[in-house]
Amino acid sequence: MTTLTLRRLRTASRFQCIPPQQAALLTLRFASTTSNVPAKTPRTHPVNGPSTTLPAPVNIPERAEGQSFFPSYALALGKAYLGFYKTGVKNIYTNFKLSRGIQHNIDAQHASSFSAAVASASITRSDLQLLVRNWHDIKRVPIFALVLMICGEFTPVVVIALSGVVPWTCRIPKQIESDRRKLEKRRSISFRELTSEPPTQAGAENLGRAQLLHISRSLGLSSGLWDWIGGLPTGLLRRKVGRRVEYLELDDDLIRKAGGVNDMASEEVKMALVERGVDVLGKGDTLLKANLNAWLLSREKAPAEKLLLTRPSIWPVGMKLTEKVKL
């Protein structure tokens, strides 16, 4: 495994330098209306990311009998979603503060190398997911904050068309399902067009352009708009795919060290499979865990690049949930 630094993974090390004035933007003008953030990382199994990195439940008001949809119920619905978004933004700031202690330890003890931190068991998968997901959300805060302040209660209508700018903590269930449905359709088309044999050796440098394009489309590493002009330049594709494979290697290792997939929450399993190019819609928890377990077992026999270029049905190890990965 190559050494993966925080600079290459583009996680929390980047936003440690955010000025206090910009960091305060994370609370927006809504911070005073949300509940107090926890002082410590929410308790969770080491294999699962902190609960604050996931969207909070949406409390949809019931529509009274005879109540017209517009304007009374529509406004009540909008206020419910606005409260959801406020909580999501507050959780981003919570995660920002929680991640700094983990970041400092990795910088001080492992020279900013995630690979070294994982090898020495200094961090758990929960720590890794906190850093990675928070960096994903931090990048989207400025534009999303502007949309939220301008649109207010009508934000859910607007962000459906702007899903890429929405932090993960602020994505409603229908939006997540819609994004996954679009990605699975794009993945299916890409698999039908893929004709080259998967590689036998690890490393993005061993992949051809068609293979790089497939992995990028299957994992959603680039916008679908790029497909209209033939995709990203090969050098950029290779870099994106290489970084994703390095991240997956670390994530696989941390899942194994945490005891495997059995203690993973349902949404955590779905997110992990989407990151590995596996369809999740319409599947039960048992089958989803079997898919992820098959990935981990297959990774002991084949490089990640080969698995990303094939369907689970032809991976080296089939879907057997009862079989445990080697720790």
CSV table of C-alpha atoms in Angstrom, one decimal:
chain,number,residue,atom,x,y,z
A,1,MET,CA,0.0,0.0,0.0
A,2,THR,CA,1.3,3.4,-0.9
A,3,THR,CA,1.7,6.0,1.8
A,4,LEU,CA,-1.5,8.1,1.9
A,5,THR,CA,-1.1,11.5,3.4
A,6,LEU,CA,-3.7,14.0,4.5
A,7,ARG,CA,-2.7,16.2,1.6
A,8,ARG,CA,-3.5,13.6,-0.9
A,9,LEU,CA,-6.8,12.4,0.7
A,10,ARG,CA,-7.8,16.1,1.0
A,11,THR,CA,-9.3,15.8,4.4
A,12,ALA,CA,-9.2,17.8,7.6
A,13,SER,CA,-5.6,19.1,7.2
A,14,ARG,CA,-6.9,21.6,4.6
A,15,PHE,CA,-9.5,23.2,6.8
A,16,GLN,CA,-7.3,23.5,9.9
A,17,CYS,CA,-6.1,26.7,8.3
A,18,ILE,CA,-9.6,28.2,7.9
A,19,PRO,CA,-9.7,31.6,9.6
A,20,PRO,CA,-12.0,31.8,12.7
A,21,GLN,CA,-14.4,34.2,10.8
A,22,GLN,CA,-14.9,31.6,8.0
A,23,ALA,CA,-15.2,28.8,10.5
A,24,ALA,CA,-17.9,30.7,12.3
A,25,LEU,CA,-19.9,30.7,9.0
A,26,LEU,CA,-20.6,27.1,9.6
A,27,THR,CA,-23.1,28.0,12.3
A,28,LEU,CA,-24.7,30.5,9.9
A,29,ARG,CA,-27.4,32.7,11.3
A,30,PHE,CA,-29.4,29.7,12.5
A,31,ALA,CA,-27.0,28.4,15.2
A,32,SER,CA,-28.8,30.0,18.0
A,33,THR,CA,-32.0,28.1,17.2
A,34,THR,CA,-30.4,24.6,17.3
A,35,SER,CA,-29.6,22.4,20.2
A,36,ASN,CA,-26.2,22.6,21.9
A,37,VAL,CA,-23.5,20.5,20.1
A,38,PRO,CA,-21.9,17.6,22.1
A,39,ALA,CA,-18.5,18.2,23.5
A,40,LYS,CA,-17.3,14.7,22.6
A,41,THR,CA,-17.5,12.5,19.6
A,42,PRO,CA,-20.9,10.7,19.7
A,43,ARG,CA,-20.6,7.2,20.9
A,44,THR,CA,-20.6,4.6,18.2
A,45,HIS,CA,-19.1,1.3,17.3
A,46,PRO,CA,-15.6,1.8,15.9
A,47,VAL,CA,-16.7,0.5,12.5
A,48,ASN,CA,-19.3,3.1,12.1
A,49,GLY,CA,-18.9,6.8,11.5
A,50,PRO,CA,-20.2,9.2,14.1
A,51,SER,CA,-23.9,9.9,14.0
A,52,THR,CA,-23.3,13.6,13.4
A,53,THR,CA,-21.7,12.8,10.0
A,54,LEU,CA,-25.1,11.4,8.8
A,55,PRO,CA,-28.3,13.3,8.0
A,56,ALA,CA,-30.6,13.8,11.0
A,57,PRO,CA,-34.1,12.4,10.9
A,58,VAL,CA,-36.6,14.7,9.1
A,59,ASN,CA,-39.7,15.3,11.3
A,60,ILE,CA,-42.4,15.7,8.6
A,61,PRO,CA,-45.6,17.2,10.1
A,62,GLU,CA,-48.9,15.3,9.5
A,63,ARG,CA,-51.4,16.9,7.2
A,64,ALA,CA,-54.6,17.6,9.0
A,65,GLU,CA,-57.9,16.4,7.5
A,66,GLY,CA,-59.2,19.0,5.2
A,67,GLN,CA,-56.0,21.0,5.3
A,68,SER,CA,-55.1,22.6,2.0
A,69,PHE,CA,-51.6,21.9,0.8
A,70,PHE,CA,-50.9,25.5,-0.1
A,71,PRO,CA,-50.2,27.6,1.7
A,72,SER,CA,-50.7,26.2,5.3
A,73,TYR,CA,-49.3,22.7,4.9
A,74,ALA,CA,-46.6,23.7,2.4
A,75,LEU,CA,-45.3,26.3,4.9
A,76,ALA,CA,-45.3,23.8,7.8
A,77,LEU,CA,-43.5,21.4,5.6
A,78,GLY,CA,-40.9,24.0,4.6
A,79,LYS,CA,-40.3,24.9,8.3
A,80,ALA,CA,-39.7,21.2,9.1
A,81,TYR,CA,-37.1,21.0,6.3
A,82,LEU,CA,-35.5,24.3,7.4
A,83,GLY,CA,-35.1,22.9,10.9
A,84,PHE,CA,-33.5,19.8,9.4
A,85,TYR,CA,-31.0,21.9,7.4
A,86,LYS,CA,-30.2,23.9,10.5
A,87,THR,CA,-29.3,20.7,12.4
A,88,GLY,CA,-27.2,19.5,9.5
A,89,VAL,CA,-25.2,22.7,9.3
A,90,LYS,CA,-24.7,22.7,13.1
A,91,ASN,CA,-23.5,19.1,12.9
A,92,ILE,CA,-20.9,20.1,10.3
A,93,TYR,CA,-19.5,22.6,12.8
A,94,THR,CA,-19.6,20.0,15.5
A,95,ASN,CA,-17.6,17.6,13.3
A,96,PHE,CA,-15.2,20.3,12.4
A,97,LYS,CA,-14.3,20.8,16.1
A,98,LEU,CA,-14.2,17.1,16.8
A,99,SER,CA,-11.9,16.3,13.9
A,100,ARG,CA,-9.2,18.7,15.0
A,101,GLY,CA,-8.0,16.5,17.9
A,102,ILE,CA,-7.7,13.5,15.6
A,103,GLN,CA,-6.0,15.6,13.0
A,104,HIS,CA,-3.5,16.9,15.5
A,105,ASN,CA,-2.6,13.4,16.7
A,106,ILE,CA,-2.0,12.1,13.1
A,107,ASP,CA,0.1,15.1,12.3
A,108,ALA,CA,2.2,14.9,15.5
A,109,GLN,CA,2.6,11.1,15.7
A,110,HIS,CA,2.6,10.0,12.1
A,111,ALA,CA,3.8,12.9,10.0
A,112,SER,CA,0.3,13.4,8.5
A,113,SER,CA,0.3,9.9,7.1
A,114,PHE,CA,-3.0,8.0,7.3
A,115,SER,CA,-1.3,4.8,6.2
A,116,ALA,CA,1.0,5.0,9.2
A,117,ALA,CA,-1.8,5.8,11.5
A,118,VAL,CA,-3.9,2.9,10.3
A,119,ALA,CA,-0.9,0.5,10.5
A,120,SER,CA,-0.2,1.4,14.1
A,121,ALA,CA,-3.9,1.2,15.0
A,122,SER,CA,-3.9,4.9,16.1
A,123,ILE,CA,-7.2,5.6,14.5
A,124,THR,CA,-10.5,3.7,13.9
A,125,ARG,CA,-12.8,3.6,11.0
A,126,SER,CA,-15.0,6.0,12.9
A,127,ASP,CA,-12.1,8.5,13.0
A,128,LEU,CA,-11.4,8.1,9.3
A,129,GLN,CA,-15.0,8.6,8.3
A,130,LEU,CA,-15.3,11.7,10.6
A,131,LEU,CA,-12.3,13.3,8.8
A,132,VAL,CA,-13.3,12.3,5.3
A,133,ARG,CA,-17.0,13.2,5.5
A,134,ASN,CA,-16.4,16.5,7.3
A,135,TRP,CA,-14.0,17.6,4.6
A,136,HIS,CA,-16.6,16.6,2.0
A,137,ASP,CA,-19.1,18.8,3.8
A,138,ILE,CA,-16.8,21.7,4.5
A,139,LYS,CA,-16.2,22.2,0.8
A,140,ARG,CA,-19.9,22.6,0.2
A,141,VAL,CA,-20.8,24.9,3.0
A,142,PRO,CA,-20.3,28.3,1.4
A,143,ILE,CA,-22.6,27.7,-1.6
A,144,PHE,CA,-25.1,25.8,0.4
A,145,ALA,CA,-25.2,28.4,3.1
A,146,LEU,CA,-26.0,31.0,0.4
A,147,VAL,CA,-28.8,28.9,-1.0
A,148,LEU,CA,-30.2,28.3,2.4
A,149,MET,CA,-30.2,31.9,3.4
A,150,ILE,CA,-31.8,33.0,0.1
A,151,CYS,CA,-34.3,30.2,-0.3
A,152,GLY,CA,-35.2,29.5,3.3
A,153,GLU,CA,-38.2,27.1,3.5
A,154,PHE,CA,-38.0,26.5,-0.3
A,155,THR,CA,-34.5,25.1,-0.2
A,156,PRO,CA,-35.7,21.4,-0.6
A,157,VAL,CA,-37.2,22.4,-4.0
A,158,VAL,CA,-34.0,24.1,-5.2
A,159,VAL,CA,-31.4,21.6,-4.0
A,160,ILE,CA,-32.9,18.7,-5.9
A,161,ALA,CA,-31.3,20.2,-9.0
A,162,LEU,CA,-28.1,21.1,-7.2
A,163,SER,CA,-27.4,17.9,-5.3
A,164,GLY,CA,-23.6,18.2,-5.7
A,165,VAL,CA,-23.4,21.4,-3.6
A,166,VAL,CA,-25.4,19.9,-0.7
A,167,PRO,CA,-23.4,18.6,2.4
A,168,TRP,CA,-24.1,15.0,3.3
A,169,THR,CA,-25.5,16.0,6.7
A,170,CYS,CA,-28.1,18.1,4.8
A,171,ARG,CA,-29.4,15.6,2.3
A,172,ILE,CA,-32.9,14.5,2.7
A,173,PRO,CA,-33.8,10.7,2.2
A,174,LYS,CA,-35.5,11.3,-1.2
A,175,GLN,CA,-32.4,13.2,-2.4
A,176,ILE,CA,-30.1,10.4,-1.4
A,177,GLU,CA,-32.2,7.8,-3.0
A,178,SER,CA,-32.5,9.9,-6.2
A,179,ASP,CA,-28.7,10.3,-6.3
A,180,ARG,CA,-28.1,6.6,-5.9
A,181,ARG,CA,-30.7,5.7,-8.5
A,182,LYS,CA,-29.0,8.1,-11.1
A,183,LEU,CA,-25.6,6.7,-10.2
A,184,GLU,CA,-26.7,3.1,-10.5
A,185,LYS,CA,-28.2,3.8,-14.0
A,186,ARG,CA,-24.9,5.5,-15.0
A,187,ARG,CA,-23.0,2.5,-13.7
A,188,SER,CA,-25.2,0.0,-15.6
A,189,ILE,CA,-24.6,1.9,-18.8
A,190,SER,CA,-20.9,2.0,-18.2
A,191,PHE,CA,-20.7,-1.7,-17.5
A,192,ARG,CA,-22.5,-2.5,-20.8
A,193,GLU,CA,-19.9,-0.4,-22.7
A,194,LEU,CA,-16.9,-1.9,-20.9
A,195,THR,CA,-15.2,-4.4,-23.1
A,196,SER,CA,-11.6,-4.6,-21.8
A,197,GLU,CA,-10.4,-7.3,-19.4
A,198,PRO,CA,-9.8,-6.3,-15.8
A,199,PRO,CA,-6.2,-6.0,-14.7
A,200,THR,CA,-4.4,-8.6,-12.7
A,201,GLN,CA,-2.0,-6.2,-11.0
A,202,ALA,CA,-2.7,-3.4,-8.6
A,203,GLY,CA,-2.2,0.2,-9.4
A,204,ALA,CA,-4.1,2.9,-11.3
A,205,GLU,CA,-1.0,3.2,-13.6
A,206,ASN,CA,-2.0,-0.3,-15.0
A,207,LEU,CA,-5.4,0.9,-16.2
A,208,GLY,CA,-6.3,2.0,-19.6
A,209,ARG,CA,-8.4,5.1,-20.3
A,210,ALA,CA,-11.6,3.0,-20.9
A,211,GLN,CA,-11.1,1.4,-17.5
A,212,LEU,CA,-10.4,4.7,-15.7
A,213,LEU,CA,-13.5,6.2,-17.3
A,214,HIS,CA,-15.7,3.2,-16.1
A,215,ILE,CA,-14.4,3.5,-12.5
A,216,SER,CA,-15.0,7.2,-12.5
A,217,ARG,CA,-18.5,6.8,-13.8
A,218,SER,CA,-19.3,3.9,-11.5
A,219,LEU,CA,-18.2,5.6,-8.4
A,220,GLY,CA,-19.4,9.1,-9.3
A,221,LEU,CA,-15.9,10.6,-9.2
A,222,SER,CA,-16.8,13.1,-11.9
A,223,SER,CA,-20.0,14.8,-13.0
A,224,GLY,CA,-22.1,13.1,-15.6
A,225,LEU,CA,-21.8,16.3,-17.8
A,226,TRP,CA,-18.2,15.1,-18.6
A,227,ASP,CA,-19.6,12.1,-20.3
A,228,TRP,CA,-20.9,14.3,-23.1
A,229,ILE,CA,-17.4,15.4,-24.1
A,230,GLY,CA,-15.7,12.0,-23.5
A,231,GLY,CA,-14.7,12.3,-19.9
A,232,LEU,CA,-12.0,14.0,-17.9
A,233,PRO,CA,-8.4,14.1,-19.2
A,234,THR,CA,-6.6,10.7,-18.6
A,235,GLY,CA,-4.0,12.2,-16.2
A,236,LEU,CA,-6.8,13.6,-13.9
A,237,LEU,CA,-8.8,10.4,-14.2
A,238,ARG,CA,-5.8,8.3,-13.1
A,239,ARG,CA,-5.2,10.6,-10.1
A,240,LYS,CA,-8.8,10.5,-9.0
A,241,VAL,CA,-9.0,6.7,-9.3
A,242,GLY,CA,-5.7,6.2,-7.6
A,243,ARG,CA,-6.8,8.3,-4.6
A,244,ARG,CA,-10.1,6.5,-4.3
A,245,VAL,CA,-8.3,3.1,-4.4
A,246,GLU,CA,-5.9,4.2,-1.7
A,247,TYR,CA,-8.8,5.4,0.5
A,248,LEU,CA,-10.6,2.1,-0.1
A,249,GLU,CA,-7.5,0.1,1.0
A,250,LEU,CA,-7.4,2.0,4.3
A,251,ASP,CA,-11.2,1.7,4.8
A,252,ASP,CA,-11.0,-2.1,4.1
A,253,ASP,CA,-8.2,-2.5,6.6
A,254,LEU,CA,-10.1,-0.5,9.3
A,255,ILE,CA,-13.3,-2.5,8.8
A,256,ARG,CA,-11.3,-5.7,9.3
A,257,LYS,CA,-9.7,-4.4,12.4
A,258,ALA,CA,-13.1,-3.4,13.8
A,259,GLY,CA,-14.3,-7.0,13.4
A,260,GLY,CA,-15.9,-7.0,10.0
A,261,VAL,CA,-19.3,-6.0,8.7
A,262,ASN,CA,-21.6,-7.5,11.3
A,263,ASP,CA,-21.7,-4.4,13.6
A,264,MET,CA,-22.0,-2.0,10.8
A,265,ALA,CA,-25.2,0.1,10.7
A,266,SER,CA,-27.4,-0.2,7.7
A,267,GLU,CA,-26.6,3.2,6.2
A,268,GLU,CA,-22.9,2.7,6.8
A,269,VAL,CA,-23.0,-0.5,4.8
A,270,LYS,CA,-24.9,1.3,2.0
A,271,MET,CA,-22.4,4.1,1.9
A,272,ALA,CA,-19.5,1.7,1.9
A,273,LEU,CA,-20.9,-0.2,-1.0
A,274,VAL,CA,-21.7,2.9,-3.1
A,275,GLU,CA,-18.0,3.9,-2.6
A,276,ARG,CA,-17.1,0.5,-4.0
A,277,GLY,CA,-19.4,0.7,-7.0
A,278,VAL,CA,-22.0,-1.8,-5.8
A,279,ASP,CA,-25.8,-1.3,-6.3
A,280,VAL,CA,-27.7,-0.9,-3.1
A,281,LEU,CA,-31.3,0.0,-4.0
A,282,GLY,CA,-34.0,-2.6,-3.4
A,283,LYS,CA,-31.7,-4.8,-1.3
A,284,GLY,CA,-32.2,-5.9,2.3
A,285,ASP,CA,-29.6,-5.5,5.0
A,286,THR,CA,-28.5,-9.1,5.0
A,287,LEU,CA,-27.7,-9.1,1.2
A,288,LEU,CA,-26.0,-5.7,1.5
A,289,LYS,CA,-23.7,-7.0,4.3
A,290,ALA,CA,-23.0,-10.1,2.3
A,291,ASN,CA,-21.9,-7.9,-0.6
A,292,LEU,CA,-19.6,-5.9,1.5
A,293,ASN,CA,-18.2,-9.1,3.2
A,294,ALA,CA,-17.6,-10.6,-0.3
A,295,TRP,CA,-15.7,-7.4,-1.2
A,296,LEU,CA,-13.4,-7.7,1.8
A,297,LEU,CA,-12.8,-11.4,1.2
A,298,SER,CA,-12.2,-10.9,-2.5
A,299,ARG,CA,-9.7,-8.1,-1.7
A,300,GLU,CA,-7.5,-10.8,-0.1
A,301,LYS,CA,-7.2,-12.5,-3.6
A,302,ALA,CA,-7.5,-9.6,-6.1
A,303,PRO,CA,-6.6,-5.9,-6.3
A,304,ALA,CA,-9.3,-3.3,-5.8
A,305,GLU,CA,-9.0,-2.2,-9.4
A,306,LYS,CA,-10.2,-5.6,-10.6
A,307,LEU,CA,-13.2,-5.6,-8.3
A,308,LEU,CA,-14.2,-2.1,-9.4
A,309,LEU,CA,-14.2,-3.3,-13.0
A,310,THR,CA,-16.4,-6.4,-12.3
A,311,ARG,CA,-19.8,-7.1,-10.8
A,312,PRO,CA,-20.0,-8.8,-7.4
A,313,SER,CA,-21.4,-12.0,-9.1
A,314,ILE,CA,-17.9,-12.7,-10.5
A,315,TRP,CA,-15.7,-11.6,-7.7
A,316,PRO,CA,-13.2,-14.3,-6.4
A,317,VAL,CA,-15.3,-14.8,-3.3
A,318,GLY,CA,-19.1,-15.1,-3.4
A,319,MET,CA,-21.6,-13.5,-1.0
A,320,LYS,CA,-21.3,-15.5,2.2
A,321,LEU,CA,-22.1,-13.5,5.2
A,322,THR,CA,-21.2,-16.3,7.6
A,323,GLU,CA,-17.6,-16.4,6.4
A,324,LYS,CA,-15.4,-13.9,8.4
A,325,VAL,CA,-12.6,-11.8,7.0
A,326,LYS,CA,-9.1,-12.3,8.3
A,327,LEU,CA,-8.1,-9.9,11.0
